[in-house]
Coordinates of C-alpha atoms in Angstrom, one line a residue:
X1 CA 60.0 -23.4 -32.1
X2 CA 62.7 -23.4 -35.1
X3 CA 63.2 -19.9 -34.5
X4 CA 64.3 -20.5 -30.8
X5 CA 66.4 -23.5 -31.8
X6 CA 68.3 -22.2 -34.2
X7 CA 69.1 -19.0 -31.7
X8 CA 70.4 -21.9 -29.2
X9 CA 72.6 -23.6 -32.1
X10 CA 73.9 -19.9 -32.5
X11 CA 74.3 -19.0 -28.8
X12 CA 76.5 -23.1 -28.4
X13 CA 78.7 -22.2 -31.5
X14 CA 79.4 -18.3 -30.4
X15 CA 82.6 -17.2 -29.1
X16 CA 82.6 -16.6 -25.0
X17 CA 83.2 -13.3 -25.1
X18 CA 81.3 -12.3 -28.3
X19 CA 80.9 -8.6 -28.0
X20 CA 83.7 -7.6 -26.0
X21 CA 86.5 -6.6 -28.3
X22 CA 89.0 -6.3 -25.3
X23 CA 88.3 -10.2 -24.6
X24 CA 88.3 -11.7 -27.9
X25 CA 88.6 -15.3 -27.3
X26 CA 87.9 -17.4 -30.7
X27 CA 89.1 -20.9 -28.9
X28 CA 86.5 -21.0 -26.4
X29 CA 82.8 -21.2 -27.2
X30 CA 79.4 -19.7 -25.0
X31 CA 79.2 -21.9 -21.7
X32 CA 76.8 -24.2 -21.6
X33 CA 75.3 -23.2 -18.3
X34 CA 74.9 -19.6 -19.8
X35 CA 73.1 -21.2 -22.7
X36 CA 70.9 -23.4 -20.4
X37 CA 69.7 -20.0 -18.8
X38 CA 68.8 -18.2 -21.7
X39 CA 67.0 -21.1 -22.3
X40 CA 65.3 -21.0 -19.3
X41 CA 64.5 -17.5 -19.7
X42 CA 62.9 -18.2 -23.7
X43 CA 60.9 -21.3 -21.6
X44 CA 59.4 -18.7 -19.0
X45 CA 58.5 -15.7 -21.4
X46 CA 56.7 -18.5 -23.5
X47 CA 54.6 -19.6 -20.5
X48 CA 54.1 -15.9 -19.2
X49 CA 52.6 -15.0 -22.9
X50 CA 50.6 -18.4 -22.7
X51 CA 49.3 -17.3 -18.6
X52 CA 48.5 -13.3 -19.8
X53 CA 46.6 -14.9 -22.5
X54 CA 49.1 -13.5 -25.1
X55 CA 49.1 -16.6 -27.4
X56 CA 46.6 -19.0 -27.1
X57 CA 49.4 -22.1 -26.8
X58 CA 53.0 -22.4 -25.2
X59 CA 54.9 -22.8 -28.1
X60 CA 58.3 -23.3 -26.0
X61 CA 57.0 -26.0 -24.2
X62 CA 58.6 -28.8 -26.1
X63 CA 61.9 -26.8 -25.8
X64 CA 64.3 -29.0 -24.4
X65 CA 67.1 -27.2 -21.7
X66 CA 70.5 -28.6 -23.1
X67 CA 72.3 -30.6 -20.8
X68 CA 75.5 -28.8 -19.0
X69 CA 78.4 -30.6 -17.2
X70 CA 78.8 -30.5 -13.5
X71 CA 81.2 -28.5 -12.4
X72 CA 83.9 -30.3 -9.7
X73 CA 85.4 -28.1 -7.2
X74 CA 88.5 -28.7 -6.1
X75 CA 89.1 -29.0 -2.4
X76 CA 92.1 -28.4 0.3
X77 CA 94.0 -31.2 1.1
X78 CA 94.8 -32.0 4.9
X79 CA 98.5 -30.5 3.8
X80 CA 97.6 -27.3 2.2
X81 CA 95.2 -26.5 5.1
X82 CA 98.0 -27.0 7.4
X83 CA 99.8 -25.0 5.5
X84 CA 97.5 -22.2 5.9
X85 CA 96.8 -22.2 9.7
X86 CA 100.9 -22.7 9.9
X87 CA 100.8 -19.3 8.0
X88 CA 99.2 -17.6 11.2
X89 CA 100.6 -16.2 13.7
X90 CA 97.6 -17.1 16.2
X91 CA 99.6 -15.4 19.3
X92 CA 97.8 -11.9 17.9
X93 CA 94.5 -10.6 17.4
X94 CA 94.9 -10.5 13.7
X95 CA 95.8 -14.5 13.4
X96 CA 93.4 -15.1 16.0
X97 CA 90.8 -13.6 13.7
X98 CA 92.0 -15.1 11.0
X99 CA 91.9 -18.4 12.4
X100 CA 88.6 -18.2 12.6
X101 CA 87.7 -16.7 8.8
X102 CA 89.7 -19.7 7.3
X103 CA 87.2 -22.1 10.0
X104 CA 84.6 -20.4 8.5
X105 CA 85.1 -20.6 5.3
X106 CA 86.3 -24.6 5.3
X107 CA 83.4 -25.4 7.3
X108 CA 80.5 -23.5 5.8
X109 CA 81.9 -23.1 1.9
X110 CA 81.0 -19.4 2.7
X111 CA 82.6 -17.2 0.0
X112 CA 84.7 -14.5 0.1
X113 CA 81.8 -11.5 -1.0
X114 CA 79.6 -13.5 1.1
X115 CA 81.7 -13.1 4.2
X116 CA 82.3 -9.6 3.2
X117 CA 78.2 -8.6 3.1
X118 CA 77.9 -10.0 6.0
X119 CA 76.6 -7.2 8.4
X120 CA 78.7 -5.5 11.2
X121 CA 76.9 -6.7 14.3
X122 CA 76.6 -10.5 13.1
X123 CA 79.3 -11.8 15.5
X124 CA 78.8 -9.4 18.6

């Protein structure tokens, strides 16, 4: 249980980008939300080993997932999404499709790469 607390203490206080030369970033630290999974993870092996009958006790059970801030989105204003669909030129195909990707995405939260997976024949 030490062990596995003193690898989160070490995981809160590394750099973000520890191990990627080309990203060096000494002012920001791991994010909390990537600590809180392998934290997770740690948790799950422990009770996995525990279920196989590996160990005879879940010695992760105690561990405590650190808390992580909640992350606040920031949204459109009625102006900006004017702004947008003033953008289009809705008179062609093109802003009539894009009309309705902008909908879409203001109305679902769909992202981008979602959209883009989406298969072919979905809107036939």
């Amino acid at each position: 249980m030490e062990l596995a607390k003193e690898y989160i203490s070490c995981l809160q206080s590394a750099p973000k980008y520890d191990g990627q030369p080309d990203r060096v970033s000494e002012s920001q630290h791991t994010s909390a939300a990537k600590v809180r999974n392998h934290v997770r993870v740690l948790r799950g092996s422990a009770t996995w080993l525990q279920r196989e009958a590996f160990t005879d006790d879940n010695v992760l059970a105690q561990l405590k997932v650190p808390q992580a801030a909640a992350k606040m989105l920031q949204t459109l204003s009625d102006e900006e999404i004017g702004k947008l669909f003033g953008a289009l030129d809705q008179d062609k195909s093109a802003g009539c499709r894009n009309a309705a990707i902008l909908l879409l995405f203001l109305d679902t939260g769909l992202r981008c790469s979602d959209l883009l997976n989406l298969p072919p024949k979905t809107f036939i």
